[in-house]
């Protein structure tokens, strides 16, 4: 469905026209043929595989996603196998990708597809958007990449590229900014082969129209770009400052077992080192710091030699051999591995801190 380009025009052109958009698309297509990225989810039109890739790519870079995607498809090749998996298996397979709500939503979406749609992703965009974790972007990406529909998409790379192309002065994380981006994306869309067009926009944003120093001299659509100061775009709303949080957790070992606790909050369903209500009055044995949404969390781990008695609710002793198969968030996984390695050389009974573990 051809659409008028409302925001978009050639820099030197008189106004937004369909021929501007056509020329833009042709330049983009030529560039994509020579420089497009070779990505595994672009070699399939399987709606399941595309849904998996889209969930993984939300808030995570392509290079990080690649090994996870291949392993996930090997382990859960279709909606049925994913729907039949336990939450623990799903979280374990997602471990390291972060933002675990995506894994839970993907799992819930697979169950909905199996139980409500006979195991096939519905063709209807409205029905797709009813699935857990599926918003406008994911629904349109599936429409374009799996079903070949002429549907626009706007994700992080495309947002940056389009905001610069039209010199968007609205913050892109506002309703007005989003509306301008989606409208521009729609105005540039070809009536056929939207999948390649959308992929090309993403790749151009990811490799040429990059965040800090856009490579304008090599940009195939520079002629159309209206950005006065590209590096200053896109504009975003001012963020609230990072909140600092410090947490204390215990490392407790008994013979060949370690005590863990099932998280109810931040990492719901995953196993973490047990939380301490109060930090002991001594140096932690291990410390790390990591970002989490709008927080920076300092994780202090204390080696506790004393017997805590029977495990509290949600706590369990796990044998050392079982640890790698448990879903565990990366900060706790790293801490546990280092604590176990350090234990080889240090006696916890003496409670001697190992300075090299404190960062
Ligand atoms: S000319 Fe520069 S700022 Fe404009 S779209 Fe190309 S890379 Fe981005």
Coordinates of C-alpha atoms and ligand atoms in Angstrom, one line a residue:
X1 CA 0.0 0.0 0.0
X2 CA 1.8 3.1 -1.1
X3 CA 1.8 6.0 1.4
X4 CA 2.7 9.6 1.1
X5 CA 6.0 10.6 2.8
X6 CA 4.9 13.3 5.2
X7 CA 8.1 14.0 7.1
X8 CA 10.6 12.7 4.6
X9 CA 12.1 14.4 1.6
X10 CA 15.4 14.7 -0.3
X11 CA 17.5 17.4 1.3
X12 CA 17.6 19.4 -1.9
X13 CA 14.1 18.5 -3.0
X14 CA 11.1 20.8 -2.9
X15 CA 8.9 18.7 -0.6
X16 CA 8.1 15.2 0.4
X17 CA 7.2 13.2 -2.6
X18 CA 6.7 9.6 -3.5
X19 CA 9.6 9.7 -5.9
X20 CA 11.9 10.8 -3.0
X21 CA 10.8 7.7 -1.1
X22 CA 11.3 5.5 -4.1
X23 CA 14.8 6.9 -4.7
X24 CA 15.6 6.4 -1.0
X25 CA 14.4 2.8 -1.2
X26 CA 16.5 2.1 -4.3
X27 CA 19.6 3.5 -2.6
X28 CA 18.9 1.5 0.5
X29 CA 18.3 -1.7 -1.4
X30 CA 21.6 -1.3 -3.4
X31 CA 23.5 -0.8 -0.1
X32 CA 21.8 -3.7 1.6
X33 CA 22.7 -6.1 -1.3
X34 CA 26.4 -5.2 -0.8
X35 CA 26.6 -4.7 3.0
X36 CA 23.6 -6.4 4.7
X37 CA 24.4 -8.7 7.6
X38 CA 24.1 -12.4 7.2
X39 CA 21.9 -13.4 10.2
X40 CA 20.4 -16.9 10.8
X41 CA 16.8 -15.6 11.5
X42 CA 16.9 -14.0 8.1
X43 CA 17.2 -17.4 6.4
X44 CA 13.8 -18.6 7.6
X45 CA 10.2 -17.5 7.4
X46 CA 9.2 -19.9 10.3
X47 CA 7.0 -17.7 12.6
X48 CA 8.3 -19.5 15.7
X49 CA 12.0 -18.9 14.9
X50 CA 11.3 -15.2 14.0
X51 CA 9.3 -14.8 17.2
X52 CA 12.2 -16.2 19.2
X53 CA 14.7 -13.9 17.5
X54 CA 12.6 -10.9 18.1
X55 CA 12.2 -11.6 21.8
X56 CA 15.9 -12.1 22.1
X57 CA 16.8 -9.0 20.2
X58 CA 14.7 -6.7 22.4
X59 CA 17.3 -4.8 24.5
X60 CA 20.2 -7.2 23.5
X61 CA 22.8 -6.8 20.7
X62 CA 22.9 -9.1 17.7
X63 CA 26.4 -10.5 18.6
X64 CA 25.2 -11.5 22.0
X65 CA 22.0 -13.1 20.7
X66 CA 23.6 -15.2 17.9
X67 CA 24.8 -18.2 20.0
X68 CA 21.7 -18.1 22.2
X69 CA 19.4 -18.2 19.2
X70 CA 21.1 -21.2 17.6
X71 CA 21.1 -23.1 20.9
X72 CA 17.5 -22.2 21.7
X73 CA 16.3 -23.4 18.3
X74 CA 18.2 -26.6 18.7
X75 CA 16.8 -27.2 22.2
X76 CA 13.2 -25.9 21.6
X77 CA 12.7 -26.2 17.8
X78 CA 9.0 -25.3 17.8
X79 CA 6.1 -23.9 19.8
X80 CA 5.2 -27.4 21.1
X81 CA 8.6 -28.2 22.5
X82 CA 8.8 -24.8 24.2
X83 CA 5.3 -25.0 25.6
X84 CA 6.2 -28.4 27.1
X85 CA 9.3 -27.2 28.8
X86 CA 9.4 -26.3 32.5
X87 CA 9.9 -22.7 33.6
X88 CA 13.3 -23.8 35.1
X89 CA 14.4 -25.2 31.7
X90 CA 13.4 -22.1 29.9
X91 CA 15.1 -19.7 32.4
X92 CA 18.2 -21.9 32.3
X93 CA 18.4 -21.7 28.5
X94 CA 17.9 -17.9 28.7
X95 CA 20.6 -17.5 31.4
X96 CA 23.0 -14.7 30.5
X97 CA 20.7 -12.8 28.1
X98 CA 19.1 -10.9 31.0
X99 CA 15.7 -9.3 31.2
X100 CA 14.1 -12.6 32.1
X101 CA 10.6 -11.3 31.7
X102 CA 11.2 -11.9 28.0
X103 CA 11.8 -15.6 28.6
X104 CA 8.7 -15.9 30.7
X105 CA 6.6 -14.1 28.1
X106 CA 8.0 -16.2 25.2
X107 CA 7.2 -19.4 27.2
X108 CA 3.7 -18.1 27.9
X109 CA 3.3 -17.1 24.3
X110 CA 4.3 -20.7 23.2
X111 CA 1.7 -22.1 25.6
X112 CA -1.0 -19.8 24.2
X113 CA -0.1 -20.7 20.6
X114 CA -0.3 -24.5 21.4
X115 CA -3.4 -24.3 23.6
X116 CA -5.4 -21.6 21.9
X117 CA -4.3 -21.7 18.2
X118 CA -3.5 -25.4 17.6
X119 CA 0.3 -24.9 17.7
X120 CA 0.4 -22.4 14.8
X121 CA 1.0 -18.7 15.2
X122 CA -2.2 -16.9 14.1
X123 CA -2.0 -15.0 10.8
X124 CA -4.1 -12.2 12.2
X125 CA -2.1 -9.3 13.6
X126 CA -4.7 -8.5 16.3
X127 CA -4.5 -12.1 17.6
X128 CA -0.6 -12.0 17.6
X129 CA -0.7 -8.8 19.7
X130 CA -2.8 -10.6 22.3
X131 CA 0.2 -12.9 23.0
X132 CA 2.2 -12.2 26.1
X133 CA 5.1 -9.8 25.5
X134 CA 4.1 -9.0 21.9
X135 CA 3.7 -5.3 21.1
X136 CA 3.4 -3.4 17.9
X137 CA 7.0 -3.8 17.0
X138 CA 7.1 -7.6 17.4
X139 CA 3.7 -8.1 15.7
X140 CA 4.8 -6.1 12.7
X141 CA 8.2 -7.8 12.6
X142 CA 6.5 -11.2 12.4
X143 CA 4.0 -9.9 9.8
X144 CA 6.9 -8.7 7.6
X145 CA 9.5 -11.4 8.2
X146 CA 7.3 -14.5 8.5
X147 CA 4.2 -13.6 6.5
X148 CA 5.7 -11.2 3.9
X149 CA 3.3 -8.4 4.8
X150 CA 4.1 -4.8 4.1
X151 CA 4.4 -3.8 7.7
X152 CA 6.7 -1.1 9.0
X153 CA 8.9 -1.6 12.1
X154 CA 10.6 0.8 14.4
X155 CA 13.3 -0.6 16.8
X156 CA 16.3 1.1 18.3
X157 CA 18.5 1.2 15.2
X158 CA 15.7 2.3 13.0
X159 CA 14.6 5.0 15.5
X160 CA 18.1 6.5 15.5
X161 CA 18.3 6.4 11.7
X162 CA 14.8 7.9 11.1
X163 CA 15.2 10.5 13.8
X164 CA 18.3 11.8 12.0
X165 CA 16.8 11.5 8.5
X166 CA 13.9 13.8 9.4
X167 CA 15.9 15.8 12.0
X168 CA 13.3 14.9 14.6
X169 CA 13.3 17.4 17.5
X170 CA 10.8 15.5 19.6
X171 CA 12.2 13.0 22.1
X172 CA 11.8 9.5 20.6
X173 CA 10.5 8.0 23.8
X174 CA 7.4 10.2 23.8
X175 CA 4.1 9.5 22.2
X176 CA 4.6 12.3 19.7
X177 CA 8.2 11.1 18.9
X178 CA 7.0 7.5 18.4
X179 CA 4.2 8.7 16.2
X180 CA 6.6 10.6 14.0
X181 CA 8.9 7.6 13.7
X182 CA 6.2 5.1 12.8
X183 CA 4.7 7.5 10.4
X184 CA 8.0 8.0 8.7
X185 CA 8.7 4.2 8.6
X186 CA 5.3 3.7 7.0
X187 CA 5.9 6.4 4.5
X188 CA 9.1 4.8 3.3
X189 CA 7.8 1.2 3.1
X190 CA 7.7 -0.5 -0.3
X191 CA 4.5 -2.4 -1.2
X192 CA 6.6 -5.5 -1.8
X193 CA 9.5 -7.1 0.0
X194 CA 9.1 -5.1 3.2
X195 CA 11.2 -7.8 5.0
X196 CA 14.4 -6.8 3.0
X197 CA 13.6 -3.1 3.3
X198 CA 13.1 -3.4 7.1
X199 CA 16.3 -5.5 7.5
X200 CA 18.2 -2.9 5.4
X201 CA 17.0 0.0 7.7
X202 CA 18.1 -2.0 10.8
X203 CA 21.5 -2.8 9.3
X204 CA 22.1 0.8 8.1
X205 CA 21.3 2.0 11.7
X206 CA 23.4 -0.7 13.3
X207 CA 26.5 -0.3 11.1
X208 CA 26.5 3.2 9.5
X209 CA 24.1 5.5 11.4
X210 CA 25.7 4.5 14.7
X211 CA 25.2 6.2 18.0
X212 CA 28.2 8.5 18.6
X213 CA 29.9 9.0 15.3
X214 CA 27.6 8.3 12.4
X215 CA 29.6 7.4 9.3
X216 CA 27.8 10.0 7.1
X217 CA 30.5 10.1 4.3
X218 CA 29.8 6.4 3.6
X219 CA 26.0 6.6 4.1
X220 CA 24.0 5.6 1.0
X221 CA 21.1 7.9 2.0
X222 CA 23.0 10.9 3.0
X223 CA 21.4 12.9 0.2
X224 CA 18.1 12.5 2.0
X225 CA 19.3 13.2 5.5
X226 CA 18.1 16.4 7.2
X227 CA 20.0 16.1 10.4
X228 CA 21.8 19.3 11.3
X229 CA 23.9 17.7 14.0
X230 CA 23.5 13.9 13.6
X231 CA 25.5 13.0 16.7
X232 CA 23.1 15.0 18.9
X233 CA 20.1 12.9 17.7
X234 CA 18.0 11.2 18.6
X235 CA 16.7 13.2 21.5
X236 CA 15.5 11.3 24.5
X237 CA 13.7 12.3 27.7
X238 CA 15.9 13.1 30.6
X239 CA 16.4 9.9 32.6
X240 CA 16.1 9.7 36.3
X241 CA 19.4 9.2 38.0
X242 CA 20.6 5.7 38.7
X243 CA 19.6 4.4 42.2
X244 CA 22.3 2.7 44.1
X245 CA 21.5 -0.5 46.0
X246 CA 23.7 -2.7 48.1
X247 CA 22.7 -6.2 48.8
X248 CA 24.2 -8.9 51.1
X249 CA 24.0 -12.6 50.3
X250 CA 25.4 -15.7 51.9
X251 CA 27.7 -18.4 50.6
X252 CA 27.0 -21.5 52.7
X253 CA 28.5 -24.8 51.9
X254 CA 28.0 -28.2 53.5
X255 CA 30.2 -31.0 52.3
X256 CA 29.4 -31.2 48.5
X257 CA 26.3 -29.0 48.6
X258 CA 25.6 -25.3 48.5
X259 CA 22.5 -23.5 49.9
X260 CA 20.5 -21.5 47.3
X261 CA 17.3 -19.6 47.4
X262 CA 14.6 -19.3 44.8
X263 CA 14.1 -15.6 43.9
X264 CA 10.7 -14.1 44.2
X265 CA 11.4 -10.7 42.9
X266 CA 14.0 -9.5 40.5
X267 CA 14.9 -12.9 39.1
X268 CA 11.6 -14.7 39.8
X269 CA 12.0 -18.4 39.4
X270 CA 15.8 -18.4 39.4
X271 CA 18.2 -19.6 42.0
X272 CA 20.4 -17.1 43.8
X273 CA 22.7 -17.1 46.8
X274 CA 20.5 -16.6 49.9
X275 CA 19.7 -13.1 50.9
X276 CA 20.9 -11.8 54.3
X277 CA 18.6 -9.5 56.1
X278 CA 21.6 -7.7 57.5
X279 CA 25.2 -7.6 56.4
X280 CA 27.6 -9.1 58.9
X281 CA 30.0 -6.7 60.4
X282 CA 33.0 -7.8 58.3
X283 CA 34.4 -7.4 54.9
X284 CA 32.5 -9.4 52.2
X285 CA 34.4 -12.3 50.6
X286 CA 33.3 -11.2 47.1
X287 CA 31.9 -8.0 45.7
X288 CA 30.6 -7.1 42.3
X289 CA 28.6 -4.3 40.8
X290 CA 26.2 -4.4 37.9
X291 CA 23.4 -2.3 36.3
X292 CA 19.8 -3.5 36.5
X293 CA 17.1 -1.3 34.9
X294 CA 17.5 2.1 36.6
X295 CA 19.6 0.7 39.5
X296 CA 23.3 0.0 40.1
X297 CA 23.5 -2.9 42.4
X298 CA 26.5 -3.8 44.6
X299 CA 26.4 -7.5 45.4
X300 CA 28.3 -8.4 48.6
X301 CA 28.8 -12.1 49.3
X302 CA 29.7 -13.2 52.8
X303 CA 31.1 -16.7 53.4
X304 CA 29.0 -18.1 56.3
X305 CA 30.5 -21.1 58.1
X306 CA 27.9 -21.3 60.7
X307 CA 25.1 -23.9 60.3
X308 CA 21.9 -22.0 59.5
X309 CA 19.8 -24.9 60.6
X310 CA 17.0 -26.3 58.4
X311 CA 16.7 -24.3 55.1
X312 CA 14.2 -21.5 55.2
X313 CA 11.2 -21.4 52.9
X314 CA 12.3 -21.2 49.2
X315 CA 15.8 -22.4 50.2
X316 CA 17.4 -25.7 49.2
X317 CA 20.7 -27.5 49.3
X318 CA 22.0 -28.4 45.9
X319 CA 24.9 -30.7 45.1
X320 CA 27.8 -29.1 43.4
X321 CA 27.2 -31.3 40.3
X322 CA 23.7 -29.9 40.0
X323 CA 24.6 -26.2 40.0
X324 CA 25.4 -25.8 36.3
X325 CA 21.9 -27.1 35.3
X326 CA 20.1 -24.6 37.5
X327 CA 18.7 -21.3 36.2
X328 CA 20.8 -18.7 37.9
X329 CA 21.3 -15.0 37.1
X330 CA 24.7 -14.1 35.8
X331 CA 25.9 -12.0 38.7
X332 CA 25.1 -14.8 41.2
X333 CA 26.5 -17.5 38.8
X334 CA 29.8 -15.6 38.6
X335 CA 29.9 -15.0 42.3
X336 CA 29.3 -18.7 43.1
X337 CA 31.9 -19.9 40.6
X338 CA 34.5 -17.6 42.1
X339 CA 33.6 -18.5 45.6
X340 CA 33.9 -22.2 44.9
X341 CA 37.2 -21.7 43.1
X342 CA 38.6 -19.5 45.9
X343 CA 37.5 -22.1 48.4
X344 CA 40.0 -24.6 46.9
X345 CA 42.7 -22.4 48.2
X346 CA 41.3 -20.8 51.4
X347 CA 39.8 -22.1 54.5
X348 CA 36.4 -20.7 55.2
X349 CA 36.6 -22.1 58.7
X350 CA 39.1 -19.5 59.5
X351 CA 37.0 -16.8 57.7
X352 CA 40.0 -15.3 56.1
X353 CA 39.0 -12.9 53.4
X354 CA 40.6 -13.2 50.1
X355 CA 41.5 -9.7 49.0
X356 CA 41.7 -10.6 45.3
X357 CA 37.9 -11.3 45.2
X358 CA 37.0 -7.8 46.3
X359 CA 36.7 -5.6 43.3
Ligands
LIG1 S1 23.8 10.8 6.7 FE1 24.6 10.3 8.7 S2 23.1 10.9 10.1 FE2 22.1 10.9 8.2 S3 21.2 8.8 8.0 FE3 23.2 8.7 7.1 S4 24.7 8.1 8.7 FE4 22.7 8.8 9.6

